[in-house]
Short mmCIF file of C-alpha atoms and ligand atoms in Angstrom, two decimals:
data_model
loop_
_atom_site.label_atom_id
_atom_site.label_comp_id
_atom_site.label_asym_id
_atom_site.label_seq_id
_atom_site.Cartn_x
_atom_site.Cartn_y
_atom_site.Cartn_z
CA MET A 402 104.39 117.22 42.25
CA THR A 403 105.45 115.80 45.28
CA ALA A 404 104.36 112.32 46.55
CA THR A 405 102.30 113.13 49.50
CA LEU A 406 98.71 112.84 50.85
CA ILE A 407 95.92 114.87 49.27
CA GLY A 408 92.54 116.25 50.72
CA SER A 409 89.53 114.98 49.57
CA PRO A 410 85.91 114.92 50.26
CA PRO A 411 84.58 111.23 51.01
CA PRO A 412 86.53 109.38 48.03
CA CYS A 413 83.11 107.54 47.12
CA ASP A 414 81.79 110.93 46.22
CA VAL A 415 84.78 111.95 44.07
CA TYR A 416 85.93 108.91 42.11
CA ASP A 417 83.91 106.86 39.61
CA VAL A 418 85.63 103.38 40.00
CA GLY A 419 87.50 101.80 42.81
CA LEU A 420 90.27 99.50 41.83
CA TYR A 421 90.28 97.20 44.86
CA ASP A 422 92.91 94.86 45.89
CA LEU A 423 91.45 91.53 47.34
CA ASP A 424 93.83 89.85 49.97
CA GLY A 425 94.22 92.18 52.98
CA VAL A 426 91.47 94.53 51.72
CA VAL A 427 88.39 92.45 51.00
CA TYR A 428 89.29 89.13 52.30
CA LEU A 429 92.12 87.43 54.35
CA GLY A 430 92.35 83.94 53.09
CA ALA A 431 88.59 82.59 53.46
CA GLU A 432 87.58 85.35 55.85
CA ALA A 433 85.94 88.68 54.97
CA VAL A 434 87.81 91.70 56.29
CA VAL A 435 85.97 93.69 58.98
CA HIS A 436 84.02 96.42 57.55
CA ALA A 437 84.73 95.58 53.86
CA ALA A 438 81.48 94.39 52.71
CA ASP A 439 79.38 97.17 54.21
CA ALA A 440 81.86 99.87 53.13
CA ILE A 441 82.11 98.64 49.46
CA ALA A 442 78.39 98.40 49.25
CA ALA A 443 77.79 101.83 50.64
CA ALA A 444 80.57 103.25 48.59
CA ALA A 445 78.99 101.83 45.45
CA GLU A 446 75.63 103.20 46.29
CA ARG A 447 77.17 106.62 46.40
CA GLY A 448 78.98 106.05 43.01
CA LEU A 449 82.16 104.26 43.44
CA ARG A 450 81.79 101.33 41.10
CA PRO A 451 83.94 98.33 42.47
CA LEU A 452 86.36 96.22 40.36
CA TYR A 453 88.80 93.76 41.83
CA VAL A 454 92.43 93.77 40.64
CA THR A 455 94.47 90.91 41.67
CA ASN A 456 98.12 89.77 40.82
CA ASN A 457 96.57 86.14 41.68
CA SER A 458 96.59 84.34 38.26
CA SER A 459 95.67 80.81 39.49
CA ARG A 460 92.29 81.47 40.24
CA GLU A 461 89.29 81.77 37.83
CA PRO A 462 87.42 85.23 38.13
CA GLU A 463 84.27 83.07 38.60
CA GLU A 464 85.71 81.56 41.63
CA ILE A 465 86.78 84.90 43.06
CA ALA A 466 83.56 86.65 42.33
CA ALA A 467 81.70 83.84 43.94
CA GLN A 468 83.74 84.33 47.15
CA ILE A 469 83.31 88.20 47.21
CA ASP A 470 79.42 87.48 46.50
CA GLY A 471 79.51 85.15 49.61
CA PHE A 472 80.56 88.07 51.80
CA GLY A 473 77.31 89.95 50.81
CA VAL A 474 78.80 92.21 48.15
CA PRO A 475 77.08 91.30 44.84
CA CYS A 476 80.04 90.56 42.39
CA SER A 477 80.00 89.11 38.97
CA PRO A 478 83.19 87.57 37.23
CA GLU A 479 83.38 90.88 34.72
CA GLN A 480 84.39 92.79 37.89
CA VAL A 481 87.31 90.61 38.63
CA VAL A 482 90.50 91.60 36.90
CA THR A 483 93.50 89.12 37.26
CA SER A 484 97.24 89.15 36.10
CA ALA A 485 96.45 86.28 34.04
CA GLN A 486 93.94 88.40 32.15
CA SER A 487 96.28 91.27 32.05
CA VAL A 488 99.16 89.33 30.76
CA ALA A 489 97.17 87.75 28.09
CA LEU A 490 96.15 91.33 26.81
CA LEU A 491 99.88 92.21 26.85
CA LEU A 492 100.68 89.07 24.80
CA GLN A 493 98.14 89.98 22.27
CA GLU A 494 100.14 93.12 21.47
CA VAL A 495 103.13 90.98 20.72
CA LEU A 496 101.93 87.77 19.17
CA GLU A 497 99.50 86.70 16.30
CA PRO A 498 96.21 85.18 17.01
CA GLY A 499 96.19 81.66 17.65
CA ALA A 500 99.86 81.57 18.50
CA ARG A 501 101.44 78.62 20.44
CA VAL A 502 102.08 79.33 24.25
CA LEU A 503 103.06 77.09 27.02
CA PRO A 504 101.26 78.16 30.34
CA ILE A 505 103.36 77.36 33.54
CA GLY A 506 100.69 78.08 36.26
CA GLY A 507 97.02 77.39 37.38
CA GLN A 508 93.68 77.06 35.73
CA GLY A 509 93.15 80.74 35.89
CA LEU A 510 96.07 81.41 33.55
CA ARG A 511 95.11 78.73 31.19
CA THR A 512 91.62 79.99 30.95
CA ALA A 513 92.79 83.68 30.23
CA LEU A 514 95.26 82.48 27.55
CA GLU A 515 92.41 80.45 25.79
CA HIS A 516 89.90 83.31 26.07
CA ALA A 517 92.43 85.52 24.38
CA GLY A 518 92.77 83.22 21.50
CA PHE A 519 95.92 81.52 22.06
CA THR A 520 96.88 77.74 21.47
CA LEU A 521 97.95 76.14 24.51
CA VAL A 522 100.80 73.68 24.39
CA ALA A 523 102.20 71.22 27.09
CA SER A 524 105.91 71.19 26.17
CA ALA A 525 108.87 72.87 24.83
CA ALA A 526 108.90 70.37 22.19
CA ASP A 527 105.81 71.83 20.70
CA ALA A 528 107.78 74.92 19.76
CA PRO A 529 105.72 77.63 21.50
CA GLU A 530 106.32 81.07 20.88
CA ALA A 531 105.84 82.23 24.42
CA VAL A 532 106.09 80.86 28.09
CA VAL A 533 103.44 82.43 30.19
CA GLN A 534 104.65 81.84 33.82
CA GLY A 535 102.15 82.52 36.68
CA TYR A 536 101.81 81.25 40.42
CA ALA A 537 100.44 77.99 41.31
CA PRO A 538 101.19 75.76 44.12
CA HIS A 539 101.63 72.73 42.22
CA LEU A 540 104.52 74.01 40.19
CA SER A 541 107.64 71.73 39.95
CA TRP A 542 111.22 71.72 38.97
CA HIS A 543 109.88 69.92 35.85
CA ASP A 544 107.85 72.78 35.01
CA LEU A 545 110.51 75.21 35.44
CA ALA A 546 112.62 73.29 33.22
CA GLU A 547 110.18 72.96 30.60
CA ALA A 548 109.81 76.80 30.65
CA SER A 549 113.59 77.27 30.32
CA TYR A 550 113.99 74.74 27.55
CA ALA A 551 111.39 76.49 25.39
CA ILE A 552 112.89 79.99 26.11
CA GLY A 553 116.40 78.66 25.31
CA ALA A 554 114.80 77.79 22.03
CA GLY A 555 113.69 81.17 21.40
CA ALA A 556 110.42 81.34 23.13
CA ARG A 557 109.43 84.77 24.58
CA HIS A 558 109.36 84.82 28.45
CA VAL A 559 106.17 86.24 29.86
CA ALA A 560 105.21 86.69 33.66
CA THR A 561 101.79 87.31 35.14
CA ASN A 562 103.47 89.21 37.93
CA LEU A 563 106.81 89.57 39.77
CA ASP A 564 105.78 89.49 43.66
CA GLY A 565 108.76 87.85 45.20
CA SER A 566 106.70 86.60 48.32
CA ILE A 567 103.35 85.11 48.88
CA PRO A 568 101.74 85.24 52.28
CA LYS A 569 100.06 82.03 53.26
CA GLU A 570 98.52 80.51 56.43
CA ARG A 571 101.88 79.29 57.73
CA GLY A 572 104.04 82.33 56.89
CA VAL A 573 105.56 83.87 53.94
CA ALA A 574 106.50 81.69 50.83
CA PRO A 575 108.23 82.25 47.49
CA GLY A 576 105.83 84.06 45.14
CA ASN A 577 105.78 83.96 41.31
CA GLY A 578 108.56 86.48 41.08
CA ALA A 579 110.74 84.14 42.82
CA LEU A 580 110.08 81.13 40.43
CA VAL A 581 110.40 83.56 37.33
CA ARG A 582 114.03 84.62 38.74
CA ALA A 583 114.68 80.66 38.85
CA VAL A 584 114.01 80.55 35.15
CA VAL A 585 115.88 83.66 34.35
CA GLU A 586 118.89 82.29 36.39
CA ALA A 587 118.93 79.52 33.77
CA THR A 588 118.16 81.34 30.52
CA GLY A 589 119.69 84.79 31.18
CA VAL A 590 116.44 86.31 29.44
CA GLN A 591 114.66 88.97 31.19
CA PRO A 592 110.75 88.57 30.85
CA LEU A 593 107.92 90.92 29.91
CA ALA A 594 105.77 91.08 32.96
CA SER A 595 102.56 92.32 34.08
CA GLY A 596 100.60 92.63 37.48
CA LYS A 597 100.88 95.24 39.95
CA PRO A 598 103.12 97.55 40.44
CA LEU A 599 103.44 97.73 36.78
CA PRO A 600 100.73 100.17 35.40
CA ALA A 601 99.32 97.94 32.70
CA ILE A 602 96.74 96.05 34.98
CA PHE A 603 95.33 99.26 36.35
CA ARG A 604 95.14 100.85 32.69
CA GLN A 605 93.29 97.82 31.54
CA ALA A 606 90.95 97.50 34.44
CA ALA A 607 90.03 101.28 34.12
CA GLU A 608 89.63 100.78 30.27
CA ARG A 609 87.34 97.62 30.88
CA VAL A 610 84.67 99.83 32.39
CA GLY A 611 85.39 103.28 30.90
CA ALA A 612 86.50 104.60 34.10
CA GLN A 613 86.99 108.60 34.03
CA ASN A 614 88.29 109.12 37.48
CA PRO A 615 89.46 105.91 39.02
CA MET A 616 91.21 105.35 42.30
CA ALA A 617 93.17 102.28 43.63
CA ILE A 618 92.74 100.77 47.11
CA GLY A 619 95.30 98.29 48.72
CA ASP A 620 97.25 96.97 51.64
CA ARG A 621 100.73 96.75 50.03
CA LEU A 622 102.97 99.46 49.47
CA ASP A 623 105.16 97.50 46.93
CA THR A 624 102.32 96.52 44.69
CA ASP A 625 98.97 98.48 45.12
CA LEU A 626 100.24 101.76 46.04
CA GLU A 627 103.50 101.62 43.80
CA GLY A 628 101.17 100.70 40.99
CA ALA A 629 98.79 103.64 41.87
CA ARG A 630 101.79 106.05 41.79
CA ALA A 631 103.16 104.48 38.43
CA SER A 632 99.62 104.94 37.04
CA GLY A 633 99.05 108.30 38.12
CA ILE A 634 96.01 107.56 39.88
CA PRO A 635 95.36 108.10 43.76
CA GLY A 636 95.93 105.27 46.11
CA LEU A 637 94.12 104.65 49.47
CA LEU A 638 96.16 102.64 51.98
CA VAL A 639 94.20 100.57 54.46
CA LEU A 640 95.90 98.57 57.49
CA THR A 641 93.76 95.41 57.24
CA GLY A 642 96.54 93.65 55.52
CA VAL A 643 100.35 93.46 55.39
CA THR A 644 101.38 97.19 55.95
CA SER A 645 101.53 98.69 59.26
CA ALA A 646 101.03 102.37 60.11
CA ARG A 647 104.82 102.71 60.86
CA ASP A 648 105.53 101.12 57.49
CA ALA A 649 103.71 104.12 55.81
CA VAL A 650 105.67 106.56 57.94
CA LEU A 651 108.86 105.20 56.25
CA ALA A 652 107.43 104.71 52.64
CA PRO A 653 109.73 105.81 49.81
CA ALA A 654 108.39 108.45 47.44
CA HIS A 655 107.35 106.04 44.78
CA GLN A 656 105.24 103.94 47.07
CA ARG A 657 103.36 106.46 48.92
CA PRO A 658 99.80 106.41 49.33
CA SER A 659 97.62 109.65 48.44
CA MET A 660 95.17 108.78 51.30
CA LEU A 661 95.27 106.78 54.54
CA ALA A 662 92.50 105.01 56.31
CA THR A 663 92.68 102.14 58.95
CA ASP A 664 89.83 100.18 56.92
CA LEU A 665 87.60 100.73 53.91
CA ARG A 666 85.32 103.05 56.06
CA GLY A 667 87.87 105.58 54.98
CA LEU A 668 86.28 105.68 51.46
CA LEU A 669 83.07 107.20 53.30
CA GLU A 670 84.82 109.91 55.13
CA ARG A 671 86.46 113.07 54.34
CA HIS A 672 90.21 113.15 54.17
CA PRO A 673 91.68 116.38 55.58
CA GLU A 674 94.30 118.37 53.40
CA PRO A 675 97.77 118.18 55.09
CA ARG A 676 99.34 121.80 55.24
CA HIS A 677 102.68 123.21 55.76
CA VAL A 678 102.21 125.26 58.68
CA ASP A 679 105.34 127.16 59.33
CA ASP A 680 109.25 127.23 58.68
CA GLU A 681 110.18 124.97 61.46
CA GLY A 682 108.71 122.13 59.54
CA TRP A 683 105.33 121.81 61.18
CA TRP A 684 102.72 119.88 59.08
CA SER A 685 99.07 119.96 59.93
CA CYS A 686 96.22 117.36 59.22
CA GLY A 687 92.98 118.00 60.76
CA ALA A 688 93.50 118.74 64.32
CA ALA A 689 96.89 117.12 64.59
CA VAL A 690 100.37 118.73 63.60
CA ALA A 691 103.82 116.95 63.58
CA ARG A 692 107.41 117.84 62.42
CA VAL A 693 110.62 116.09 62.44
CA ASP A 694 113.11 117.66 64.79
CA ASP A 695 116.63 116.53 64.58
CA GLY A 696 115.59 113.06 63.33
CA THR A 697 112.86 112.74 66.10
CA LEU A 698 109.09 112.64 65.09
CA VAL A 699 107.22 115.32 67.07
CA LEU A 700 103.33 115.07 67.26
CA VAL A 701 100.77 117.28 68.73
CA ASP A 702 98.03 114.96 68.36
CA ASP A 703 94.84 116.20 69.83
CA PRO A 704 94.64 119.66 71.18
CA THR A 705 91.49 118.67 73.06
CA GLY A 706 93.01 115.42 74.47
CA PRO A 707 94.72 114.92 77.78
CA LEU A 708 98.19 116.51 76.63
CA GLY A 709 96.23 119.58 75.78
CA PRO A 710 96.90 122.15 73.08
CA SER A 711 100.83 122.38 73.93
CA GLY A 712 101.25 118.53 74.69
CA GLU A 713 104.14 117.58 72.41
CA GLN A 714 104.61 113.95 72.11
CA ARG A 715 108.38 113.08 71.08
CA LEU A 716 108.23 109.61 69.45
CA SER A 717 110.99 107.11 70.33
CA GLY A 718 111.63 103.95 68.25
CA ASP A 719 111.45 101.66 71.29
CA ARG A 720 108.33 102.96 72.62
CA PRO A 721 105.12 102.05 70.85
CA ALA A 722 102.89 104.90 70.54
CA ARG A 723 98.90 105.45 69.98
CA VAL A 724 98.08 108.26 67.82
CA THR A 725 94.83 109.42 66.25
CA LEU A 726 94.11 109.01 62.54
CA ASP A 727 94.98 112.43 61.79
CA GLY A 728 98.01 112.18 64.10
CA TRP A 729 99.17 109.41 61.79
CA ARG A 730 98.55 111.39 58.47
CA ALA A 731 100.42 114.43 59.98
CA LEU A 732 103.35 112.06 60.88
CA CYS A 733 103.51 110.54 57.55
CA VAL A 734 103.45 114.02 55.68
CA ALA A 735 106.09 115.50 58.01
CA ALA A 736 108.23 112.38 57.63
CA TRP A 737 108.01 112.34 53.83
CA ASP A 738 108.82 116.09 53.71
CA ALA A 739 111.81 115.59 55.76
CA ALA A 740 113.06 112.62 53.76
CA ASP A 741 112.50 114.53 50.53
CA SER A 742 114.50 117.33 52.08
CA GLY A 743 117.37 115.01 52.71
CA ARG A 744 117.01 114.49 56.39
CA PRO A 745 115.05 111.38 56.57
CA VAL A 746 114.01 109.79 60.03
CA GLN A 747 115.89 106.68 60.48
CA PRO A 748 113.89 103.58 60.69
CA GLN A 749 115.16 102.64 64.25
CA ASP A 750 113.68 105.99 65.34
CA VAL A 751 109.96 105.25 64.11
CA PRO A 752 107.92 103.27 66.82
CA ALA A 753 105.15 100.84 66.17
CA LEU A 754 102.04 102.89 65.91
CA THR A 755 98.52 101.99 66.87
CA ILE A 756 95.65 104.21 65.32
CA GLY A 757 92.68 105.18 67.48
MG1 LIG B 2251 96.69 92.70 49.24
#
């Protein structure tokens, strides 16, 4: 099956569990994402039970649930799945109950490991059987050195997630993956890891609530949407976080969303099925049609709009374009099909896109 968009009735009427990412989907730092609370509640009412799946391992589920609850979306700690919990489950498959582990990370990681029945130790001198590394802002060289000593002495190296970067208020900073690689640089030992885009965390989340037909919802191609593809579940991309509409047009096959929306209201709306229209490479989605002509994206966006039924827009990389939601969807499927056929649109030829 090719990695492209699917048509769907409103997803909240089709899927039984929504595996929501948090940052950039539900909140941005301390602020709620616009339309998120109302859309999650309305979708839940229609059958899409929310679970929140985060690569953040430093915060406790209780703390995260309280924040979501504060936005007006009722949330219990059981609805929060962290990469700390995920890695603790993975570790239970390879270590005996009560095994000694050295946590390098935040309180959320310590709690998850304790709940999973492991004995926490503070030093390589305690001969831990595993080092579990998760992001926390207070980590120092001494912590990474302790991890390296333990791994050098034979402990397994386990990571909550491998995100190379983490967006912060002042910019982009090194994420857990960057700190894990610092340790790998010293030890030469490759870690066992969890967290999106690895499929374990989505599988564990779906199992927790007995989901029959889950979907993932996220703002990052390289974690949420790649994780959805790796898990074989549909992924909805929203534009309220780090990914732009232009990024989606350029997405490699293993990171492509199955559905596109500007925000979470897309859970409550029908997604038109893209169709291959003719031999010249035209793809339709809703009213819009698009194709790639000699490396250029061509769009007939709204036949009822000012350009009329024959109003072709030839997009140029240096000229930002305003397109409809279906126009964006048509551009994505046309660009993806062209890429899969060995004639990809070059990044410099894809403009910044505004939807609406
Ligand atoms: Mg996110």
